[in-house]
mmCIF file with all atom_site columns, C-alpha atoms and ligand atoms in Angstrom:
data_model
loop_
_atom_site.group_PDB
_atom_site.id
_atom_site.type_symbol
_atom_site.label_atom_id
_atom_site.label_alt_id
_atom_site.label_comp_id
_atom_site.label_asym_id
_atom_site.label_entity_id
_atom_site.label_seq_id
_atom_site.pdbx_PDB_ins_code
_atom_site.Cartn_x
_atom_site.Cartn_y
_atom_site.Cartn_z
_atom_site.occupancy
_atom_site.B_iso_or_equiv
_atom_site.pdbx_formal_charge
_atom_site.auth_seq_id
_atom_site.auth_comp_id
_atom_site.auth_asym_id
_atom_site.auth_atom_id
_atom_site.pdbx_PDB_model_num
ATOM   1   C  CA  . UNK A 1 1   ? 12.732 -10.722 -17.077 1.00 0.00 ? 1   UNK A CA  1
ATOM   2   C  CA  . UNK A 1 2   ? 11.393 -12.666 -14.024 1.00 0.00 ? 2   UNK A CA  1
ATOM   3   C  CA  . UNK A 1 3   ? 8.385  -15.102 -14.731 1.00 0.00 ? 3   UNK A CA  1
ATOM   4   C  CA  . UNK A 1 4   ? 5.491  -15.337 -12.211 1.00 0.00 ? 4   UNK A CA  1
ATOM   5   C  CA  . UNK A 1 5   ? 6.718  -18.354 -10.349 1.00 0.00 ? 5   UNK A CA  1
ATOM   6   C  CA  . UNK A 1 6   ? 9.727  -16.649 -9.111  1.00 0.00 ? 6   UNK A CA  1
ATOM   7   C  CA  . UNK A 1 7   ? 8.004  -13.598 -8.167  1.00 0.00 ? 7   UNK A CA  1
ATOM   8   C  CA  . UNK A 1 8   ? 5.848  -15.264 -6.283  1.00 0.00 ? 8   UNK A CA  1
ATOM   9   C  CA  . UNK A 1 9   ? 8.894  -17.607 -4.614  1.00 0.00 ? 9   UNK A CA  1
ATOM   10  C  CA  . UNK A 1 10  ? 10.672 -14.690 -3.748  1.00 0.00 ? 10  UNK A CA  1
ATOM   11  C  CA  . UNK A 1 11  ? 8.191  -13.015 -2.310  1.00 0.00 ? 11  UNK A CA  1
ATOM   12  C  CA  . UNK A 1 12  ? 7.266  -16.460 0.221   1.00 0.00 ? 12  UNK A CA  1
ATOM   13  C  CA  . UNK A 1 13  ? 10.925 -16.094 1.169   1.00 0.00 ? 13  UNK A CA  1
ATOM   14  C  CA  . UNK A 1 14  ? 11.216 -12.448 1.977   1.00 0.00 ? 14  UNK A CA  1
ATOM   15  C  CA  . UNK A 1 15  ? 7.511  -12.573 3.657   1.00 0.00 ? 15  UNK A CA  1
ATOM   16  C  CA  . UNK A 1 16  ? 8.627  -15.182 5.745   1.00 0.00 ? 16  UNK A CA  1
ATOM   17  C  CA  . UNK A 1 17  ? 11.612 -13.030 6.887   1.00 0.00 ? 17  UNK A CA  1
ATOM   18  C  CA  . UNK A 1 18  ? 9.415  -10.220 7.666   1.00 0.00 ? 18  UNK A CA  1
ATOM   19  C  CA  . UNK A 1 19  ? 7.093  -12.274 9.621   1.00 0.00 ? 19  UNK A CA  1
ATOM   20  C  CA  . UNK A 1 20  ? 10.230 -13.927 11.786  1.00 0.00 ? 20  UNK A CA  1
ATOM   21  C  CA  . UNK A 1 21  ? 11.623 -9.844  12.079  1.00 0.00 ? 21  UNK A CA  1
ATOM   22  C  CA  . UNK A 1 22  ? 8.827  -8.774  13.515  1.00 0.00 ? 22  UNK A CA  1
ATOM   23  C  CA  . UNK A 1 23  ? 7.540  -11.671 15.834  1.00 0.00 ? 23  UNK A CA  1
ATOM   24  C  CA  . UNK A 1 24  ? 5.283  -10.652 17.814  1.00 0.00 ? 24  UNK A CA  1
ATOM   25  C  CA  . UNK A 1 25  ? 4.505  -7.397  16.817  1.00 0.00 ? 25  UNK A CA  1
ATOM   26  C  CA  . UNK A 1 26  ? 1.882  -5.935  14.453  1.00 0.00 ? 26  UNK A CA  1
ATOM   27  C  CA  . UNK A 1 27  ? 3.234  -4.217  11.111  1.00 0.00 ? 27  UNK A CA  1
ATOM   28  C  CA  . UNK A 1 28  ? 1.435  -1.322  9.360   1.00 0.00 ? 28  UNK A CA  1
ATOM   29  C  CA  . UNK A 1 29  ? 1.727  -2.138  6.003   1.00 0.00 ? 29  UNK A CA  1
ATOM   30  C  CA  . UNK A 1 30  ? 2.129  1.831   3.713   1.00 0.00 ? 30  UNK A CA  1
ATOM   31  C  CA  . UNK A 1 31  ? 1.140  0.610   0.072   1.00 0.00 ? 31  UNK A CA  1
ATOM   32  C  CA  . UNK A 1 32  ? 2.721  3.500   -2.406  1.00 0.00 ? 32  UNK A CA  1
ATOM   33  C  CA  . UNK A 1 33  ? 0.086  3.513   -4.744  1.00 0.00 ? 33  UNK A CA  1
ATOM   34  C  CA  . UNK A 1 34  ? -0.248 2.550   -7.714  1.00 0.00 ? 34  UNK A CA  1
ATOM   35  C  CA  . UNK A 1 35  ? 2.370  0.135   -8.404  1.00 0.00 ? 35  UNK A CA  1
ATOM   36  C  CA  . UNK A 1 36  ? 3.356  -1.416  -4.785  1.00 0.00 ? 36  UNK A CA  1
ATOM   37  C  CA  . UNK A 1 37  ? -0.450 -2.414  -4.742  1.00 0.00 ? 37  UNK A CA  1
ATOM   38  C  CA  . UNK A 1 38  ? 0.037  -6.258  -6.503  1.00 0.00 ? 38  UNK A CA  1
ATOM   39  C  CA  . UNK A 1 39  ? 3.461  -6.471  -4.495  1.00 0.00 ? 39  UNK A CA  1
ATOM   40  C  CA  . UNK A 1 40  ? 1.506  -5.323  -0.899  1.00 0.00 ? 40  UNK A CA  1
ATOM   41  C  CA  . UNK A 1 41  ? -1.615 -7.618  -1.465  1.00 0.00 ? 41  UNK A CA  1
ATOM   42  C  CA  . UNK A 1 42  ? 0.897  -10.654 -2.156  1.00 0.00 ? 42  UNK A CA  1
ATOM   43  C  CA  . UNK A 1 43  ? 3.263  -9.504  0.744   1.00 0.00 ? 43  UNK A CA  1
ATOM   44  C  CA  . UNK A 1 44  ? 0.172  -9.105  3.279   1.00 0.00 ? 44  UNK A CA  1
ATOM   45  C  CA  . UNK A 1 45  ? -1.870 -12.631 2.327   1.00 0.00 ? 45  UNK A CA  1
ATOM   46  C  CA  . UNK A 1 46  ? 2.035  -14.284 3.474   1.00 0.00 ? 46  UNK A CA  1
ATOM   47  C  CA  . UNK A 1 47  ? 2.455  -12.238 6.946   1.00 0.00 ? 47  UNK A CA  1
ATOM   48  C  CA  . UNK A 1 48  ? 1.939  -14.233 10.128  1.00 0.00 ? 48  UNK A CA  1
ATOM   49  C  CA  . UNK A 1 49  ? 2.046  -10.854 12.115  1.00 0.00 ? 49  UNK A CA  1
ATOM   50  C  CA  . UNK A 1 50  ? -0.903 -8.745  12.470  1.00 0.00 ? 50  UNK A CA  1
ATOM   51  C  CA  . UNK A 1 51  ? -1.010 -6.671  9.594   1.00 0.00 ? 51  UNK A CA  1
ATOM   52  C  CA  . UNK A 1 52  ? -3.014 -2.998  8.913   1.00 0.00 ? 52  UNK A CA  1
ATOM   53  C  CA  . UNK A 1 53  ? -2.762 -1.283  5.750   1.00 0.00 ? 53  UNK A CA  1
ATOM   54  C  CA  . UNK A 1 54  ? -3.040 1.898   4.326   1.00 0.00 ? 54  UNK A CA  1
ATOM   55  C  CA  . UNK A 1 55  ? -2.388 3.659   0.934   1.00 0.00 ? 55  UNK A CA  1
ATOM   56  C  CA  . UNK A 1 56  ? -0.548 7.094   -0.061  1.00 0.00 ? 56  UNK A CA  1
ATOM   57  C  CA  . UNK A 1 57  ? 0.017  7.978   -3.596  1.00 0.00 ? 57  UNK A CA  1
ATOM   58  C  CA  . UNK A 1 58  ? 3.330  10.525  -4.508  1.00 0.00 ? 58  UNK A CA  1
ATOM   59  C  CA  . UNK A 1 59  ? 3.334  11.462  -8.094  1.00 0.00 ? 59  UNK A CA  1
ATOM   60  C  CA  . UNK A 1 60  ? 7.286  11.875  -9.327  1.00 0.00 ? 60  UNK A CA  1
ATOM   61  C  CA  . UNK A 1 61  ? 7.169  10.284  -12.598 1.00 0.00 ? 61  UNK A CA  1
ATOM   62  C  CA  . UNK A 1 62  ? 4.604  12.019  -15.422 1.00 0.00 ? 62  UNK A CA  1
ATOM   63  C  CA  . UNK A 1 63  ? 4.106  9.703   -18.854 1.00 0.00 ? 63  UNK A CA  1
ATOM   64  C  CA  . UNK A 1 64  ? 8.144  8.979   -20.014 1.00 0.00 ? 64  UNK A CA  1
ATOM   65  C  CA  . UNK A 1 65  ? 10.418 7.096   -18.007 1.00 0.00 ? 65  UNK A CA  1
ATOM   66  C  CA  . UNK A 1 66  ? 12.365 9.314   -16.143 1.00 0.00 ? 66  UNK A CA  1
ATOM   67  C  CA  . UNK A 1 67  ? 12.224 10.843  -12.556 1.00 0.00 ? 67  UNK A CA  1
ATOM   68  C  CA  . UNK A 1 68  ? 11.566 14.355  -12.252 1.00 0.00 ? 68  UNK A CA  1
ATOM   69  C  CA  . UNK A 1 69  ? 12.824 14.722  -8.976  1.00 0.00 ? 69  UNK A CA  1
ATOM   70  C  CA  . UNK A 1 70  ? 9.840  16.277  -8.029  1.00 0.00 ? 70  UNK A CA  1
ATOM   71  C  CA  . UNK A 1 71  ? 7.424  14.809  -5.721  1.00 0.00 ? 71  UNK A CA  1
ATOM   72  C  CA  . UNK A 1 72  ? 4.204  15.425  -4.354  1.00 0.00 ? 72  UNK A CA  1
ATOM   73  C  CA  . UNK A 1 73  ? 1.278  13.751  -2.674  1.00 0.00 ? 73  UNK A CA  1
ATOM   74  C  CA  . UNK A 1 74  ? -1.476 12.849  -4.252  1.00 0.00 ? 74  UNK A CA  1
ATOM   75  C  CA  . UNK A 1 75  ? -3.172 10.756  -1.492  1.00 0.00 ? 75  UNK A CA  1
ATOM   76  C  CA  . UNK A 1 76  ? -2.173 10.885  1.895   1.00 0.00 ? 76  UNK A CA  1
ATOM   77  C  CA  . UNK A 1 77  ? -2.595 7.913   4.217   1.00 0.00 ? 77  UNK A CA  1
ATOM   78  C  CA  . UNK A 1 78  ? -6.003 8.006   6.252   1.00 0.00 ? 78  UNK A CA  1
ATOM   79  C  CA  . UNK A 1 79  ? -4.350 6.452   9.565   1.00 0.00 ? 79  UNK A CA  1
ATOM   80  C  CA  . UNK A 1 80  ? -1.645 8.219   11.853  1.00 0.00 ? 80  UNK A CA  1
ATOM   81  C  CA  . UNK A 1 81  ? 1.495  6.584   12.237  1.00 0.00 ? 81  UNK A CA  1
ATOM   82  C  CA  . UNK A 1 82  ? 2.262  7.310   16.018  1.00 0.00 ? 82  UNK A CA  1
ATOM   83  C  CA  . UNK A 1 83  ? 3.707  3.885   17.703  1.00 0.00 ? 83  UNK A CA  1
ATOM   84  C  CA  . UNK A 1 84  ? 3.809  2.206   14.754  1.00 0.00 ? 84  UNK A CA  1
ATOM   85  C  CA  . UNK A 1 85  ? 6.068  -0.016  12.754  1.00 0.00 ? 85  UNK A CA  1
ATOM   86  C  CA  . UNK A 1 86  ? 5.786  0.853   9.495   1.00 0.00 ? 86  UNK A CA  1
ATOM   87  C  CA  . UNK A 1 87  ? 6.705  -0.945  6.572   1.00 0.00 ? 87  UNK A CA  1
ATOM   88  C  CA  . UNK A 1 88  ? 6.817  0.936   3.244   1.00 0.00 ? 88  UNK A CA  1
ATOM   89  C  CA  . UNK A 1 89  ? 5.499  -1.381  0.371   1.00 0.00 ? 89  UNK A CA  1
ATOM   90  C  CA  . UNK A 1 90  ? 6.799  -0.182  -3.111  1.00 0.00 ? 90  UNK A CA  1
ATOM   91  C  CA  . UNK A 1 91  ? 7.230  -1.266  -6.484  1.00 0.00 ? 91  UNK A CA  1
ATOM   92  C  CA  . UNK A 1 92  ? 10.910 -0.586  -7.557  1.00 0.00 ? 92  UNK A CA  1
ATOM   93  C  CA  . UNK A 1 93  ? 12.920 1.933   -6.030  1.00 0.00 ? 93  UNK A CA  1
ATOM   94  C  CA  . UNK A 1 94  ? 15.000 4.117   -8.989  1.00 0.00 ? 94  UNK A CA  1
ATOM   95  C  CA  . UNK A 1 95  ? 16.454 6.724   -8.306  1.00 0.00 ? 95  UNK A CA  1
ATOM   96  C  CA  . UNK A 1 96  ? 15.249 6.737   -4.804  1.00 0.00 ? 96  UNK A CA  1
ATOM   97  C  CA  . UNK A 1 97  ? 13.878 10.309  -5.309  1.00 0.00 ? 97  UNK A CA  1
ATOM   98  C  CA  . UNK A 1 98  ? 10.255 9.301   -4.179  1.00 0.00 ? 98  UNK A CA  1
ATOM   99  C  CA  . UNK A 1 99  ? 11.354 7.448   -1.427  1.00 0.00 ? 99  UNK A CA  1
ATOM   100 C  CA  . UNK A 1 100 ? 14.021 9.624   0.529   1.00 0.00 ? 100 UNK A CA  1
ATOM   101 C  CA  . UNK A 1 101 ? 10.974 12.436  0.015   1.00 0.00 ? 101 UNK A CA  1
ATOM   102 C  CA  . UNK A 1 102 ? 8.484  9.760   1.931   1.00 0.00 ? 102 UNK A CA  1
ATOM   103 C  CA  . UNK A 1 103 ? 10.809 8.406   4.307   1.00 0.00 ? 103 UNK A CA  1
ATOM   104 C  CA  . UNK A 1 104 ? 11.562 12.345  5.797   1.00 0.00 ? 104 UNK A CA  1
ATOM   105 C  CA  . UNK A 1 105 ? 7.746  13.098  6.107   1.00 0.00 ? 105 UNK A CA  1
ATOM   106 C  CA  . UNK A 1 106 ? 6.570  10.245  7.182   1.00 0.00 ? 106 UNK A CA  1
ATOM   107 C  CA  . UNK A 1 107 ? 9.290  10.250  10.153  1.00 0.00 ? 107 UNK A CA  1
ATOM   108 C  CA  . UNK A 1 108 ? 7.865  13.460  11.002  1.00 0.00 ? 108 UNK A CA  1
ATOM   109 C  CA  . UNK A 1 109 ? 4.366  11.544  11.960  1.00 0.00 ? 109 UNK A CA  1
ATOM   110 C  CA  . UNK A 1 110 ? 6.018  9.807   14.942  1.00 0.00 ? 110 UNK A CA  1
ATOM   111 C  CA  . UNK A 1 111 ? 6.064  5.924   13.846  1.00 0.00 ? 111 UNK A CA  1
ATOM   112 C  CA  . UNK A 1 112 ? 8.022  3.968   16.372  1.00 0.00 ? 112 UNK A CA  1
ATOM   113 C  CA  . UNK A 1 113 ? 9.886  2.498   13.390  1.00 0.00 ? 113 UNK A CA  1
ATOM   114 C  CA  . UNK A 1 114 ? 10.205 2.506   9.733   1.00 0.00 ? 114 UNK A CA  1
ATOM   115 C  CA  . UNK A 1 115 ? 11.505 -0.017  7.323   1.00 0.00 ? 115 UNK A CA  1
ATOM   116 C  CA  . UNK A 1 116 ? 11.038 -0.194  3.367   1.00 0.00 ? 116 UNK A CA  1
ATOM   117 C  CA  . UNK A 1 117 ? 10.632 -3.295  1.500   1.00 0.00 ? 117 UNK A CA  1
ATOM   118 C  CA  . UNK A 1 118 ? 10.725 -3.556  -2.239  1.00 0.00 ? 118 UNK A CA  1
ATOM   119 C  CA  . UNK A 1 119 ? 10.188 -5.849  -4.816  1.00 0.00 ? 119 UNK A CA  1
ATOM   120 C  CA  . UNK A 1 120 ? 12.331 -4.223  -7.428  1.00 0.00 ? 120 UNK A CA  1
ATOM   121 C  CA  . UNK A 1 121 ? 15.873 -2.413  -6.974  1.00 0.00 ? 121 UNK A CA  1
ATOM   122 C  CA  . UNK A 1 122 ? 17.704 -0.959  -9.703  1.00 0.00 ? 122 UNK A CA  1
ATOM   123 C  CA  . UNK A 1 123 ? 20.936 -0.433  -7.333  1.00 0.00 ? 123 UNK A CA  1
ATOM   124 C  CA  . UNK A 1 124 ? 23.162 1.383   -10.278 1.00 0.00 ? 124 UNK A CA  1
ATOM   125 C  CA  . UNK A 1 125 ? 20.252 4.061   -11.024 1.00 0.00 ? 125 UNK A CA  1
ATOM   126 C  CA  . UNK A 1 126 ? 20.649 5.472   -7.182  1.00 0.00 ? 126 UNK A CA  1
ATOM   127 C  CA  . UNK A 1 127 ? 20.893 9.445   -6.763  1.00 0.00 ? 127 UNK A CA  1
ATOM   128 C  CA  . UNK A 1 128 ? 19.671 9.311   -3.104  1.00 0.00 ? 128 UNK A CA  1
ATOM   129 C  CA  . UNK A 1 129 ? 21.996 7.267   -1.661  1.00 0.00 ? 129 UNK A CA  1
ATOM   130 C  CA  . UNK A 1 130 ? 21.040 7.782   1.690   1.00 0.00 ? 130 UNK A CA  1
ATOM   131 C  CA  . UNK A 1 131 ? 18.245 5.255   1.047   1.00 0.00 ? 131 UNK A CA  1
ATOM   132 C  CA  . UNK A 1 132 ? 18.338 2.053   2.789   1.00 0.00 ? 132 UNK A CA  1
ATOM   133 C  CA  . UNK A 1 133 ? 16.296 -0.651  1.634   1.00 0.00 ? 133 UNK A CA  1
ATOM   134 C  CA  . UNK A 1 134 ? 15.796 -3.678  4.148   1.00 0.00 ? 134 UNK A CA  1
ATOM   135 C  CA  . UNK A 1 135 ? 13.752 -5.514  2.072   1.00 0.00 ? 135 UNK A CA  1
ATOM   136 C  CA  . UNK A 1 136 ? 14.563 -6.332  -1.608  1.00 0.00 ? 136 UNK A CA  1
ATOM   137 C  CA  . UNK A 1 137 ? 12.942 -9.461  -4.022  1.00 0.00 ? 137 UNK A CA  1
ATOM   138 C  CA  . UNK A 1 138 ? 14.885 -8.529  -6.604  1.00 0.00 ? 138 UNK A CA  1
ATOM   139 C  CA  . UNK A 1 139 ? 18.054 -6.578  -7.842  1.00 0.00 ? 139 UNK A CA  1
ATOM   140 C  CA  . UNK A 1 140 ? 17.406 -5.848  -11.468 1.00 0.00 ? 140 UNK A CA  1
ATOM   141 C  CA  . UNK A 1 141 ? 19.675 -4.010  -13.771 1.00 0.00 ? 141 UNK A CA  1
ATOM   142 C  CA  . UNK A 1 142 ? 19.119 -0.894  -15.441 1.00 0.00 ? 142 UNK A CA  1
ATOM   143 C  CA  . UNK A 1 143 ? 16.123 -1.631  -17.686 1.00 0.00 ? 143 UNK A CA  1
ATOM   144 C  CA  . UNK A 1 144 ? 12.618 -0.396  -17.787 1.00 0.00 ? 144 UNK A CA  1
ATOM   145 C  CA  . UNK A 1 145 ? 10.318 -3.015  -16.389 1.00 0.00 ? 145 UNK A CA  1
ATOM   146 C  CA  . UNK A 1 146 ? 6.646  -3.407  -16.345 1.00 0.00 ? 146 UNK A CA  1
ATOM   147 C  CA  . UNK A 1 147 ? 3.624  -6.187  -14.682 1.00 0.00 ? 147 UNK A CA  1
ATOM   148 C  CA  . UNK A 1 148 ? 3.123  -6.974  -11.483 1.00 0.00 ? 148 UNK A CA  1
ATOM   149 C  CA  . UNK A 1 149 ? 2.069  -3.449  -10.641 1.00 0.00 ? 149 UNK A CA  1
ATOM   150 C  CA  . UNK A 1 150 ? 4.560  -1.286  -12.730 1.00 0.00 ? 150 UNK A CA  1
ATOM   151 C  CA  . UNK A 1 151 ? 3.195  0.094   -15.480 1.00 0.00 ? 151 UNK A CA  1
ATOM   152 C  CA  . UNK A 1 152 ? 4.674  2.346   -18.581 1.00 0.00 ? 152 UNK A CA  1
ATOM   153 C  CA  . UNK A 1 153 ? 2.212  4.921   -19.211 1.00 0.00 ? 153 UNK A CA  1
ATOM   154 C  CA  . UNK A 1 154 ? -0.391 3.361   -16.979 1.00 0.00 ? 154 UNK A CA  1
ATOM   155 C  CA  . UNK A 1 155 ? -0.428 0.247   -18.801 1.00 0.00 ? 155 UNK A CA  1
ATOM   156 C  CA  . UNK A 1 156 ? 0.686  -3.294  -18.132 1.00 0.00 ? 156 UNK A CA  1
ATOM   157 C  CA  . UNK A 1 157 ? 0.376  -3.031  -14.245 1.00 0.00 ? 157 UNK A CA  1
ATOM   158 C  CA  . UNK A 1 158 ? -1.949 -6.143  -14.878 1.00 0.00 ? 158 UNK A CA  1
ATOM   159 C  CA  . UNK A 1 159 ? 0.824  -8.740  -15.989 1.00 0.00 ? 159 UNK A CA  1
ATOM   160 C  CA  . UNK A 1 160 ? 1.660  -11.501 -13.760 1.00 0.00 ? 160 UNK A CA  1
ATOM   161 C  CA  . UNK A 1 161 ? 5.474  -11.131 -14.544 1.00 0.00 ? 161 UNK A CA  1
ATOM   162 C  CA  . UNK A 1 162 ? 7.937  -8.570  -14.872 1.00 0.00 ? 162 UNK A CA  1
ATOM   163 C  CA  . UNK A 1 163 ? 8.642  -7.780  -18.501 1.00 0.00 ? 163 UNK A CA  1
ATOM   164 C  CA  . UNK A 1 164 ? 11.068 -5.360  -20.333 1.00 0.00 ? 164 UNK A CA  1
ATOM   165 C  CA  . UNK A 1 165 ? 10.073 -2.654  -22.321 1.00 0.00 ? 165 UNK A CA  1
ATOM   166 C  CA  . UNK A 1 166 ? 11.717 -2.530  -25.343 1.00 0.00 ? 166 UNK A CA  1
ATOM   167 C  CA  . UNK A 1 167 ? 11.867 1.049   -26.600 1.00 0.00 ? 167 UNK A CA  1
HETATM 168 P  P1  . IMP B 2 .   ? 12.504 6.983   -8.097  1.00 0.00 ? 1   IMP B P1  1
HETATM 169 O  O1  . IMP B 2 .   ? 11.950 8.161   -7.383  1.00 0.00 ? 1   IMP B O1  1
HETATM 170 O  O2  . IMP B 2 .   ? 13.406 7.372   -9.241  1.00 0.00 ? 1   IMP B O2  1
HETATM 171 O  O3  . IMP B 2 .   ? 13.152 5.967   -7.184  1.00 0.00 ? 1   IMP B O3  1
HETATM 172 O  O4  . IMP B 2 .   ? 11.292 6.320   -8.836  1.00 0.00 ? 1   IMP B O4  1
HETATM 173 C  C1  . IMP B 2 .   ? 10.458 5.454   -8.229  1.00 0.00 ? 1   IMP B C1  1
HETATM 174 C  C2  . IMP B 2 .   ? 9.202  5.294   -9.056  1.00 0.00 ? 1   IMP B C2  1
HETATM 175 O  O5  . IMP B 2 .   ? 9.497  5.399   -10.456 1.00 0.00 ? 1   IMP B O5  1
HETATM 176 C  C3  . IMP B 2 .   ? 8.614  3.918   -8.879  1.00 0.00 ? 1   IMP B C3  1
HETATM 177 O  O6  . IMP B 2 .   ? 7.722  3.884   -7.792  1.00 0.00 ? 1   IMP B O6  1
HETATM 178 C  C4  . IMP B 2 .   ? 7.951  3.690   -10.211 1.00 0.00 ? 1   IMP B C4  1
HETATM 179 O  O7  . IMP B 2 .   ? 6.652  4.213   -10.199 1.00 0.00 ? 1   IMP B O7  1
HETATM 180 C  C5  . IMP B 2 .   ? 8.780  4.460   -11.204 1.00 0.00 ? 1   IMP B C5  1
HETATM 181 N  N1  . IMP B 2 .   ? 9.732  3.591   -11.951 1.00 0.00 ? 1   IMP B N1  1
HETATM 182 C  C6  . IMP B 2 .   ? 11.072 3.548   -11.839 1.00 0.00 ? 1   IMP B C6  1
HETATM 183 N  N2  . IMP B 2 .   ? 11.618 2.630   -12.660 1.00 0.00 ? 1   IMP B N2  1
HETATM 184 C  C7  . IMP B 2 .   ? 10.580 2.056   -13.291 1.00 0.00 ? 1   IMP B C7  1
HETATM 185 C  C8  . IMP B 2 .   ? 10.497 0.985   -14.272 1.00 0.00 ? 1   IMP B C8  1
HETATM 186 O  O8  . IMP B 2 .   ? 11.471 0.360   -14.717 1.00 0.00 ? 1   IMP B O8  1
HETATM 187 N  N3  . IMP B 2 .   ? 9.238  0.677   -14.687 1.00 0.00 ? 1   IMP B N3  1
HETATM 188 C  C9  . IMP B 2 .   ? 8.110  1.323   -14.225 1.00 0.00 ? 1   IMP B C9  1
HETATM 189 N  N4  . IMP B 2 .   ? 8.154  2.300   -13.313 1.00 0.00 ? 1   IMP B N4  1
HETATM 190 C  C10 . IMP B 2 .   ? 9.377  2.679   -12.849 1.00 0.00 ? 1   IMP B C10 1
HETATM 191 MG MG1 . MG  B 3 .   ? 5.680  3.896   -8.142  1.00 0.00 ? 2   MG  B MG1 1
#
């Protein structure tokens, strides 16, 4: 669906937006393990603000392709957020189950902002409106996608590209 090259393109342009929204100020980068982890390591190495990072892993998908709505942490970040800008990393936002579920708990910890940045959207599949995304690569239609960190069944997270399953 979207070869390496533009991935990587894409995700110059909407580092370099970052970097000029937050001039000035550090960002604390929150990787959602395990599929924003290509997508954070490529975001972070284009930055020009100071960057931290930290991990947290929510489980809401189990082997198929579907969200089951319910969520729950496996890993929870090692750092407080207090005073921080945060900056969720993730993979593809679906639904937007996982995220409206991170975005209310991690408000809770006192971050002096939070933004989410994607590198997939698949706009029509949205149950949790409320969602806002500020930072998207890539609007994709309603397929399901693997490489560059997504994965079907735990495999294919290694591929450069993003690549359609067909089922
Ligand atoms: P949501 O809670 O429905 O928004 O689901 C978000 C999570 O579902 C993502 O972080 C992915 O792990 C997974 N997911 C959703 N769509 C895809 C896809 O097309 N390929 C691989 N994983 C997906
Ligand atoms: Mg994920």
């Amino acid at each position: 669906m979207i070869p390496e090259e533009d991935v990587n393109r894409k995700i110059s342009e909407v580092a370099a937006r970052i970097s000029h929204d937050y001039e000035g100020r550090p960002v604390h980068l929150i990787c959602v393990l395990k599929g924003g982890v290509f997508f954070t390591c490529e975001l972070a190495k284009r930055l020009t603000v100071p960057v931290s990072l930290d991990f947290m892993s929510v489980s809401s998908y189990g082997g198929g392709t579907e969200s089951s709505g319910v969520v729950r942490i496996v890993k929870d970040l090692d750092e407080p957020l207090e005073g921080k800008e945060v900056l969720i990393v993730e993979d593809i936002i679906d639904s937007g189950r996982t995220l409206a579920y991170l975005i209310e708990i991690l408000k809770q910890r006192g971050p002096k902002s939070i933004r989410l940045c994607t590198l997939l959207d698949k706009p029509e599949r949205r149950v949790k409106k409320q969602v806002k995304v500020d930072y998207t690569c890539f609007s994709i239609p309603d397929e399901f996608v693997v490489g560059y960190g997504l994965d079907y069944d735990q495999k294919y997270r290694n591929l450069p590209y993003i690549g359609v399953v067909e089922f």
